[in-house]
Coordinates of C-alpha atoms in Angstrom, one line a residue:
Chain A
M1418 CA 125.1 -215.3 8.0
E1419 CA 122.9 -212.0 6.8
N1420 CA 120.2 -211.8 9.3
V1421 CA 116.3 -211.8 8.2
L1422 CA 115.3 -210.4 11.3
E1423 CA 117.2 -208.4 14.3
V1424 CA 115.6 -207.1 17.2
R1425 CA 118.3 -204.6 19.4
K1426 CA 117.0 -203.0 23.3
L1427 CA 113.7 -203.8 22.1
R1428 CA 111.2 -201.9 25.1
K1429 CA 107.9 -201.9 26.1
K1430 CA 106.1 -201.0 29.1
Y1431 CA 102.3 -201.4 30.7
D1432 CA 101.7 -201.1 33.8
S1433 CA 101.7 -205.0 35.1
F1434 CA 104.2 -205.9 32.8
E1435 CA 107.9 -204.9 31.0
L1436 CA 109.2 -206.4 28.1
Q1437 CA 113.4 -205.5 28.7
D1438 CA 116.1 -204.5 26.2
I1439 CA 114.7 -207.6 23.7
S1440 CA 117.7 -208.7 21.3
L1441 CA 117.5 -211.2 18.6
D1442 CA 118.7 -212.5 15.6
L1443 CA 117.4 -214.8 13.1
P1444 CA 119.7 -215.5 10.5
R1445 CA 118.9 -216.3 7.2
G1446 CA 117.4 -220.4 6.4
S1447 CA 117.2 -220.8 9.8
I1448 CA 114.0 -221.3 12.5
M1449 CA 114.0 -220.3 16.1
G1450 CA 111.9 -221.2 19.0
F1451 CA 111.1 -218.6 20.7
V1452 CA 109.8 -220.3 23.9
G1453 CA 108.8 -219.0 27.7
Q1454 CA 106.2 -219.4 29.5
N1455 CA 102.4 -218.0 29.3
G1456 CA 102.3 -214.3 29.9
A1457 CA 106.0 -214.0 29.4
G1458 CA 106.6 -212.1 26.6
K1459 CA 106.5 -213.8 23.2
T1460 CA 103.7 -212.1 22.2
T1461 CA 104.1 -208.4 23.3
A1462 CA 107.7 -209.0 21.7
I1463 CA 105.3 -210.1 18.3
K1464 CA 103.1 -207.8 17.9
L1465 CA 106.4 -205.5 17.9
I1466 CA 107.6 -206.8 15.3
L1467 CA 104.8 -206.8 13.5
N1468 CA 104.3 -203.1 14.3
L1469 CA 100.8 -203.3 15.8
I1470 CA 101.8 -202.0 19.0
R1471 CA 104.5 -199.1 19.8
A1472 CA 107.9 -199.9 20.6
D1473 CA 109.4 -197.0 23.7
A1474 CA 112.9 -198.0 23.0
G1475 CA 115.0 -200.2 20.5
E1476 CA 115.3 -200.7 16.8
I1477 CA 113.7 -203.8 14.5
K1478 CA 115.1 -204.5 10.9
I1479 CA 113.6 -207.1 8.7
F1480 CA 115.4 -207.5 5.5
G1481 CA 117.9 -205.4 6.4
E1482 CA 115.5 -202.9 6.1
K1483 CA 114.0 -200.6 9.3
H1484 CA 110.9 -201.5 11.2
N1485 CA 109.0 -197.8 11.2
A1486 CA 109.3 -198.5 6.8
L1487 CA 107.1 -201.5 7.0
D1488 CA 105.7 -200.6 3.9
R1489 CA 103.5 -202.9 1.8
K1490 CA 106.4 -204.2 -0.4
L1491 CA 107.9 -205.5 2.8
K1492 CA 105.4 -207.0 4.7
E1493 CA 103.9 -208.9 1.4
Q1494 CA 107.4 -210.6 2.1
I1495 CA 106.3 -211.5 6.0
G1496 CA 103.6 -214.4 6.7
V1497 CA 101.8 -214.8 9.8
V1498 CA 100.2 -217.3 12.1
F1499 CA 98.3 -216.0 15.1
D1500 CA 97.7 -218.3 17.5
E1501 CA 93.5 -218.5 15.9
C1502 CA 92.4 -218.0 13.0
N1503 CA 91.5 -214.4 12.5
F1504 CA 89.0 -215.1 9.4
P1505 CA 85.9 -214.1 9.5
E1506 CA 84.2 -217.5 10.3
Y1507 CA 81.6 -217.2 7.9
L1508 CA 83.6 -217.3 4.7
T1509 CA 85.1 -220.0 3.5
A1510 CA 88.2 -221.2 1.8
K1511 CA 87.3 -220.9 -1.6
D1512 CA 86.3 -216.5 -0.3
I1513 CA 89.4 -216.9 1.4
I1514 CA 91.3 -216.6 -2.5
L1515 CA 89.3 -214.0 -3.5
V1516 CA 89.8 -212.0 -0.4
M1517 CA 93.7 -212.6 -0.1
K1518 CA 94.0 -211.9 -3.5
N1519 CA 93.6 -209.1 -3.4
I1520 CA 95.5 -207.9 -0.3
Y1521 CA 98.5 -210.1 -1.2
R1522 CA 99.5 -208.9 -4.9
S1523 CA 101.5 -212.0 -5.0
F1524 CA 99.3 -214.2 -3.5
Q1525 CA 99.6 -217.7 -5.5
V1526 CA 96.1 -219.5 -5.9
E1527 CA 98.0 -222.6 -7.4
R1528 CA 99.8 -223.1 -4.3
F1529 CA 97.2 -222.5 -1.8
D1530 CA 94.6 -224.7 -3.6
K1531 CA 97.5 -227.6 -3.4
L1532 CA 97.7 -227.0 0.0
L1533 CA 94.2 -227.2 0.9
D1534 CA 94.4 -230.4 -1.1
S1535 CA 97.1 -231.8 1.2
L1536 CA 96.2 -230.3 4.1
K1537 CA 93.0 -232.1 3.8
L1538 CA 90.7 -228.4 3.7
P1539 CA 87.4 -228.3 2.5
K1540 CA 87.2 -225.1 -0.1
N1541 CA 83.2 -224.7 0.3
K1542 CA 82.7 -225.2 4.0
P1543 CA 82.1 -222.3 6.2
I1544 CA 85.7 -221.9 8.8
K1545 CA 83.3 -222.2 11.6
E1546 CA 82.7 -225.7 11.1
F1547 CA 85.6 -226.2 10.7
S1548 CA 88.0 -227.9 14.1
R1549 CA 90.9 -225.9 15.6
G1550 CA 93.3 -227.8 13.8
M1551 CA 91.7 -226.8 11.0
K1552 CA 91.3 -223.2 11.1
M1553 CA 94.9 -223.6 12.5
K1554 CA 95.9 -225.4 8.9
L1555 CA 93.8 -223.1 7.1
S1556 CA 96.1 -220.1 8.8
I1557 CA 99.7 -221.4 8.2
A1558 CA 98.3 -222.1 4.3
V1559 CA 97.4 -218.9 3.5
A1560 CA 100.7 -217.5 5.3
L1561 CA 102.6 -219.9 3.1
S1562 CA 100.3 -219.1 -0.4
H1563 CA 102.3 -215.3 -1.2
G1564 CA 105.6 -215.6 -1.4
A1565 CA 106.9 -215.0 1.9
K1566 CA 110.6 -214.9 2.8
L1567 CA 110.2 -214.5 6.6
L1568 CA 107.4 -216.7 8.7
I1569 CA 106.0 -214.6 11.2
L1570 CA 104.3 -217.3 13.6
D1571 CA 102.3 -217.1 17.2
E1572 CA 101.6 -220.0 19.5
P1573 CA 100.5 -221.3 16.2
T1574 CA 100.9 -225.2 17.4
S1575 CA 98.6 -225.1 20.4
G1576 CA 95.7 -227.1 20.9
L1577 CA 96.6 -229.4 18.7
D1578 CA 96.8 -233.1 18.7
P1579 CA 100.0 -234.5 18.3
I1580 CA 99.3 -235.7 14.3
V1581 CA 98.6 -232.1 13.2
R1582 CA 101.1 -230.5 15.0
D1583 CA 103.5 -233.3 13.0
E1584 CA 102.2 -232.2 10.0
V1585 CA 102.1 -228.1 10.9
L1586 CA 105.6 -228.8 11.7
D1587 CA 106.6 -230.6 8.5
L1588 CA 105.4 -227.8 6.8
F1589 CA 107.7 -225.1 8.6
L1590 CA 110.5 -227.8 7.6
E1591 CA 109.3 -228.0 3.8
F1592 CA 109.4 -223.8 3.6
I1593 CA 113.1 -223.7 4.7
Q1594 CA 114.4 -226.3 2.3
D1595 CA 114.3 -222.2 0.2
E1596 CA 118.0 -220.7 2.4
D1597 CA 116.7 -217.3 1.4
C1598 CA 114.1 -218.1 4.1
A1599 CA 113.4 -217.8 8.1
I1600 CA 110.8 -218.6 10.0
L1601 CA 110.4 -217.3 14.1
V1602 CA 108.1 -219.5 15.9
S1603 CA 107.0 -218.8 19.1
S1604 CA 105.4 -221.7 21.7
H1605 CA 104.8 -223.3 25.1
I1606 CA 106.0 -226.4 23.3
I1607 CA 108.9 -227.5 23.6
S1608 CA 109.2 -230.9 22.2
D1609 CA 108.1 -228.8 19.2
L1610 CA 110.7 -226.5 18.9
E1611 CA 113.3 -229.1 19.9
K1612 CA 112.4 -231.1 16.8
V1613 CA 112.6 -228.3 14.3
A1614 CA 114.3 -225.5 15.3
D1615 CA 118.2 -224.0 14.3
Y1616 CA 118.0 -221.1 17.6
I1617 CA 116.2 -221.2 20.5
T1618 CA 115.3 -217.8 22.2
F1619 CA 114.4 -218.1 25.8
I1620 CA 112.5 -215.4 27.1
H1621 CA 111.5 -214.7 31.3
E1622 CA 108.9 -212.1 32.4
G1623 CA 109.7 -209.7 30.1
K1624 CA 113.7 -210.4 29.8
I1625 CA 115.9 -212.6 27.6
I1626 CA 117.5 -215.2 29.2
F1627 CA 119.4 -216.9 26.2
S1628 CA 119.3 -216.5 22.5
E1629 CA 121.3 -219.2 21.0
N1630 CA 122.0 -222.4 18.6
K1631 CA 120.1 -225.1 19.3
D1632 CA 122.9 -227.7 19.8
R1633 CA 126.0 -225.2 20.8
L1634 CA 122.9 -224.9 23.9
L1635 CA 122.4 -228.9 24.0
E1636 CA 126.8 -229.1 23.6
E1637 CA 127.4 -226.7 26.6
Y1638 CA 125.6 -227.0 29.2
G1639 CA 124.7 -230.6 31.3
V1640 CA 122.8 -231.5 34.9
L1641 CA 125.1 -232.4 37.5
K1642 CA 124.1 -235.0 39.4
C1643 CA 125.1 -235.7 42.8
S1644 CA 125.3 -236.2 46.8
H1645 CA 124.9 -233.8 48.7
H1646 CA 128.3 -233.8 50.1
D1647 CA 129.9 -233.4 46.9
F1648 CA 127.6 -231.0 46.0
E1649 CA 129.2 -228.9 49.1
Q1650 CA 132.4 -229.2 47.4
I1651 CA 131.5 -226.8 43.7
D1652 CA 132.2 -223.9 43.1
K1653 CA 128.2 -222.2 43.3
T1654 CA 129.1 -219.7 41.2
K1655 CA 129.2 -221.8 38.3
V1656 CA 125.7 -223.7 39.1
L1657 CA 123.0 -221.7 37.0
G1658 CA 120.4 -223.3 38.8
Y1659 CA 120.0 -226.3 41.0
R1660 CA 117.1 -228.6 42.8
E1661 CA 117.7 -231.3 45.8
N1662 CA 115.8 -233.3 47.4
Q1663 CA 116.0 -235.6 50.3
F1664 CA 119.1 -238.0 48.9
S1665 CA 120.5 -236.0 45.9
V1666 CA 121.2 -233.3 44.2
A1667 CA 120.8 -232.1 40.3
A1668 CA 122.2 -228.7 39.4
L1669 CA 122.5 -227.2 35.7
I1670 CA 126.0 -226.3 34.7
R1671 CA 127.8 -225.6 32.1
K1672 CA 130.3 -228.3 30.2
K1673 CA 133.6 -226.6 31.2
D1674 CA 132.8 -226.1 34.0
V1675 CA 132.0 -229.3 35.8
P1676 CA 135.0 -230.7 38.1
K1677 CA 137.1 -233.8 38.0
G1678 CA 135.3 -236.9 38.6
F1679 CA 132.0 -235.5 38.7
L1680 CA 129.8 -236.8 35.3
V1681 CA 127.3 -235.1 33.7
E1682 CA 124.0 -236.1 32.1
Q1683 CA 123.0 -234.2 28.7
A1684 CA 120.3 -231.6 29.6
S1685 CA 117.4 -231.0 27.5
I1686 CA 116.3 -227.7 26.3
E1687 CA 113.1 -227.9 29.0
E1688 CA 115.6 -228.9 31.2
I1689 CA 118.0 -225.7 30.9
M1690 CA 115.0 -223.5 31.0
L1691 CA 113.4 -225.1 34.1
F1692 CA 116.6 -224.8 36.1
M1693 CA 117.5 -221.5 35.2
T1694 CA 113.8 -220.3 36.1
R1695 CA 112.5 -222.7 39.1
G1696 CA 115.8 -223.9 40.0
E1697 CA 117.6 -222.8 43.6
R1698 CA 120.5 -220.0 43.2
A1699 CA 123.6 -220.7 45.2
S1700 CA 123.7 -217.4 47.1
Chain B
M226 CA 91.4 -202.2 0.4
K227 CA 89.9 -204.3 -2.2
G228 CA 90.0 -207.5 -0.4
L229 CA 89.2 -205.7 3.0
L230 CA 85.6 -205.0 0.8
I231 CA 85.2 -208.2 -0.8
K232 CA 85.5 -209.5 2.3
D233 CA 82.6 -207.0 4.0
F234 CA 80.2 -207.5 0.9
L235 CA 80.8 -212.1 1.6
I236 CA 79.7 -211.5 5.1
L237 CA 77.0 -209.2 4.6
K238 CA 76.0 -212.1 1.5
N239 CA 75.4 -214.1 4.8
Q240 CA 72.9 -212.1 6.3
G241 CA 71.6 -212.1 2.6
K242 CA 68.6 -214.8 3.6
L243 CA 67.7 -212.7 6.4
L244 CA 68.2 -209.1 4.9
A245 CA 66.1 -211.1 1.3
L246 CA 63.5 -212.4 3.6
A247 CA 62.7 -209.0 5.5
L248 CA 63.0 -207.3 2.1
L249 CA 60.6 -209.5 0.7
V250 CA 57.9 -209.2 3.9
Y251 CA 58.2 -205.6 3.6
S252 CA 57.8 -206.1 -0.4
I253 CA 54.1 -207.2 -0.2
I254 CA 53.2 -205.0 2.2
A255 CA 54.6 -201.9 0.5
F256 CA 53.5 -203.7 -3.3
S257 CA 49.6 -204.4 -0.6
S258 CA 49.5 -200.7 0.4
G259 CA 50.5 -198.8 -3.0
N260 CA 53.0 -197.1 -0.1
A261 CA 57.4 -198.2 -0.2
D262 CA 57.8 -195.4 2.9
M263 CA 58.8 -199.2 5.2
V264 CA 60.6 -200.8 2.6
T265 CA 62.5 -197.4 2.4
T266 CA 63.1 -197.0 5.6
M267 CA 64.0 -200.6 6.7
L268 CA 66.8 -200.3 3.5
F269 CA 68.0 -196.9 5.3
V270 CA 68.7 -198.5 8.4
V271 CA 70.4 -201.4 7.6
S272 CA 72.6 -200.3 5.2
V273 CA 73.7 -197.2 7.9
I274 CA 74.4 -199.7 10.6
M275 CA 76.1 -202.1 8.0
P276 CA 79.9 -200.8 8.3
V277 CA 78.8 -201.3 12.5
T278 CA 78.1 -205.1 11.6
A279 CA 81.1 -205.4 9.3
I280 CA 83.2 -204.5 12.3
A281 CA 81.7 -206.6 14.9
Y282 CA 82.3 -209.2 12.8
D283 CA 86.1 -208.1 12.8
E284 CA 86.2 -208.3 16.2
K285 CA 84.9 -211.4 16.8
S286 CA 87.3 -212.8 14.7
R287 CA 90.3 -210.5 15.6
W288 CA 90.6 -210.2 11.8
E289 CA 92.2 -206.1 12.2
R290 CA 95.6 -207.5 14.3
Y291 CA 95.8 -210.3 11.5
A292 CA 94.8 -207.5 8.2
L293 CA 97.3 -205.2 10.0
A294 CA 100.2 -208.2 9.6
T295 CA 99.1 -208.9 6.3
A296 CA 100.0 -206.4 3.4
L297 CA 97.3 -203.7 4.9
N298 CA 98.0 -200.7 6.4
R299 CA 95.6 -198.8 9.0
R300 CA 94.5 -196.5 6.4
D301 CA 93.1 -199.1 4.0
L302 CA 91.3 -200.2 7.2
V303 CA 89.8 -197.3 8.2
L304 CA 88.9 -195.8 4.9
S305 CA 87.5 -199.7 3.7
K306 CA 84.8 -199.2 6.3
Y307 CA 84.0 -195.4 5.4
L308 CA 83.9 -197.0 1.4
F309 CA 81.8 -199.9 2.2
G310 CA 79.4 -197.8 4.1
G311 CA 78.6 -195.7 1.8
L312 CA 78.1 -198.3 -1.0
C313 CA 75.6 -199.5 1.5
I314 CA 74.0 -196.4 1.6
V315 CA 73.9 -195.9 -2.4
C316 CA 72.6 -199.6 -2.9
G317 CA 70.2 -199.3 -0.2
M318 CA 68.9 -195.6 -1.9
L319 CA 69.0 -197.2 -5.4
L320 CA 66.7 -199.8 -3.9
G321 CA 64.6 -197.9 -2.0
I322 CA 64.3 -195.5 -5.6
L323 CA 63.2 -198.6 -7.7
F324 CA 61.3 -199.9 -4.8
T325 CA 59.2 -196.3 -5.3
L326 CA 59.1 -196.4 -8.8
A327 CA 57.4 -200.1 -8.6
A328 CA 54.7 -199.7 -5.6
E329 CA 53.9 -196.6 -5.9
K330 CA 51.7 -194.7 -8.8
G331 CA 51.0 -191.5 -9.7
S332 CA 52.5 -188.1 -11.0
A333 CA 55.9 -187.6 -10.6
A334 CA 55.0 -184.4 -9.0
V335 CA 54.0 -186.7 -6.6
L336 CA 57.0 -189.2 -7.2
L337 CA 59.8 -186.6 -7.5
P338 CA 59.6 -184.7 -3.3
R339 CA 59.4 -188.8 -2.6
L340 CA 62.4 -189.7 -4.5
R341 CA 64.4 -186.4 -3.3
M342 CA 63.2 -187.7 0.1
L343 CA 65.2 -190.8 -1.1
V344 CA 68.4 -189.0 -1.2
V345 CA 68.3 -186.8 1.3
A346 CA 67.8 -190.1 3.5
A347 CA 70.9 -191.7 1.8
C348 CA 72.8 -188.4 2.7
V349 CA 71.5 -187.8 6.4
G350 CA 72.7 -191.9 6.5
M351 CA 76.4 -190.9 5.7
V352 CA 76.1 -188.1 8.4
V353 CA 75.6 -190.7 11.3
Q354 CA 77.9 -193.1 9.4
S355 CA 80.1 -190.5 10.0
V356 CA 79.1 -189.6 13.5
N357 CA 79.3 -193.0 14.2
L358 CA 82.9 -194.7 13.0
P359 CA 84.7 -193.1 14.9
I360 CA 82.6 -193.7 17.9
V361 CA 82.9 -197.0 17.2
F362 CA 86.8 -197.2 15.9
H363 CA 87.6 -195.9 19.5
F364 CA 85.4 -198.0 21.8
G365 CA 84.7 -201.0 20.0
V366 CA 81.4 -201.8 18.6
E367 CA 79.6 -202.7 22.4
K368 CA 81.0 -199.5 24.0
G369 CA 80.3 -197.5 20.7
R370 CA 77.2 -198.9 20.6
I371 CA 76.7 -197.1 24.2
A372 CA 78.1 -194.4 23.3
M373 CA 76.2 -193.6 20.6
L374 CA 73.2 -193.8 22.3
L375 CA 74.0 -191.3 24.6
V376 CA 75.1 -189.5 21.6
I377 CA 71.3 -189.4 20.4
A378 CA 70.3 -189.0 23.9
G379 CA 72.8 -186.1 23.9
T380 CA 70.6 -183.8 20.7
A381 CA 67.6 -185.0 21.6
A382 CA 68.2 -182.8 25.4
L383 CA 69.5 -180.2 23.3
Q384 CA 67.2 -179.7 21.3
F385 CA 64.2 -179.8 24.5
Y386 CA 66.7 -177.2 26.5
L387 CA 66.8 -175.0 22.7
G388 CA 62.5 -175.7 22.7
Q389 CA 63.1 -174.6 26.6
V390 CA 64.8 -171.3 26.0
G391 CA 63.0 -170.2 23.2
I392 CA 64.8 -171.3 20.4
Q393 CA 63.1 -173.4 17.6
V394 CA 65.0 -175.8 15.7
S395 CA 62.6 -175.6 12.7
G396 CA 62.0 -178.5 10.7
S397 CA 61.4 -176.5 7.6
L398 CA 64.6 -175.1 7.8
F399 CA 65.9 -178.6 6.9
S400 CA 63.2 -179.7 4.0
N401 CA 63.3 -176.7 2.6
M402 CA 67.6 -177.1 2.0
P403 CA 68.3 -177.3 -1.9
L404 CA 69.8 -181.0 -2.4
V405 CA 72.8 -180.3 -3.2
L406 CA 73.7 -178.5 0.0
Y407 CA 72.8 -182.2 1.4
V408 CA 75.1 -183.6 -0.6
V409 CA 78.3 -181.3 -0.1
I410 CA 77.3 -182.0 4.2
A411 CA 77.4 -185.7 4.0
A412 CA 80.5 -185.5 1.8
V413 CA 81.8 -183.0 4.0
S414 CA 81.1 -184.8 7.2
F415 CA 82.1 -188.1 5.8
G416 CA 85.5 -186.7 5.2
L417 CA 86.1 -185.5 8.5
S418 CA 85.2 -188.1 10.3
I419 CA 87.1 -190.1 7.7
V420 CA 90.5 -187.8 9.0
V421 CA 89.5 -188.5 12.7
S422 CA 88.8 -192.2 12.7
N423 CA 92.8 -192.2 11.1
I424 CA 93.7 -189.8 14.1
I425 CA 91.7 -192.8 16.5
Y426 CA 93.2 -195.7 14.1
S427 CA 96.9 -194.5 14.2
K428 CA 96.9 -194.9 17.5
K429 CA 95.7 -198.2 18.6
E430 CA 96.8 -201.1 19.8
F431 CA 96.2 -204.6 18.5

């Protein structure tokens, strides 16, 4: 499967934070959820991909072309939404058409108009009078209106109510119907990504913990629940993280490593992340 | 690039009511006194600070970060602000000429030096923008304003010091300069300033 985005051993060092050897592949026709807690490095990685900051090391390829060749033609094919609306607030949606059609050669006014109608966004109202949800929908409408093949979205659903979030997720699913397209979407709202993502990349303290097919993740990992006594019998090298209370222990484990006679429950993406980062490790 | 200019002028349009009101008040004064100096001074000041105002709006909405993720590049962003600044100055100068011709009565011998002054003011405005824009690109609008004040204070201090040591910078030296030299100085300073701003901007992280 051809990759729309390839990132290899990307590094960026700041005084108080370091992004270390970030690698990921985003295949054509898929949505990748980029997850991690606030400050984990999601936005820094996205900024590196978009050439807004410079990497200390590593390689990025978009549509097979090297990152430093991020020319106009290539950028026309990338739709971007950040965690806030970046249009000056005195502008209206009508003004945005005038601006964006002179920025993107491929800006489709009709498509944008249709999106404004379907998302119930007013054309002549200044953006400063929009709610946060409306602002985000406007940003997404622009990203979907210039024939982009790759959407890079940084926390597009944060701060939105569940109904607007659902509307936005539907737009992503509609976009991905074209199998040439792909989406990299960062979020810390795991439930959103569980709904739409094909791949999950989990970043923690500047390092990629895993970057996997979502279904494979759900198939591979399970939560084993047992007594303290039973837990003592388990090979601790197979335990990826555990939590214990007075009565029992819950441990994240690969299903293939579950000893006979033990039962495991399905692990959610959120549980996998929590066990891997906050769970205790057997020494 | 065109899209960036349109955006800046659309923002300017939103300040239009305030500007139009100021222009109206100053026009009344100009027509009743027969002297357009106040209008032309206002036009000069407004047109010189306009690109910095546009950058302030960009900073507020974090537009630059977004714009650089679109089909635009860093050079487009820098150049658009110089073009916007230059266009504001040209518009201000043309309006100033219109006001002078309409409000002031007098022979060509009286009007011509006044029109010359407007062209000189436009050239000075371009030089001011040439100094101001790289500072604002480097420090941002808030710190840039402070830095610009320091530049102005430094220039005044230097002039005072030169006066103290017996070197007089004569005003007549500038007033007798041929107009074309003003235009050349303005164009060269704009060009150099664009080069400096491009270097500053290429190193910026968003």
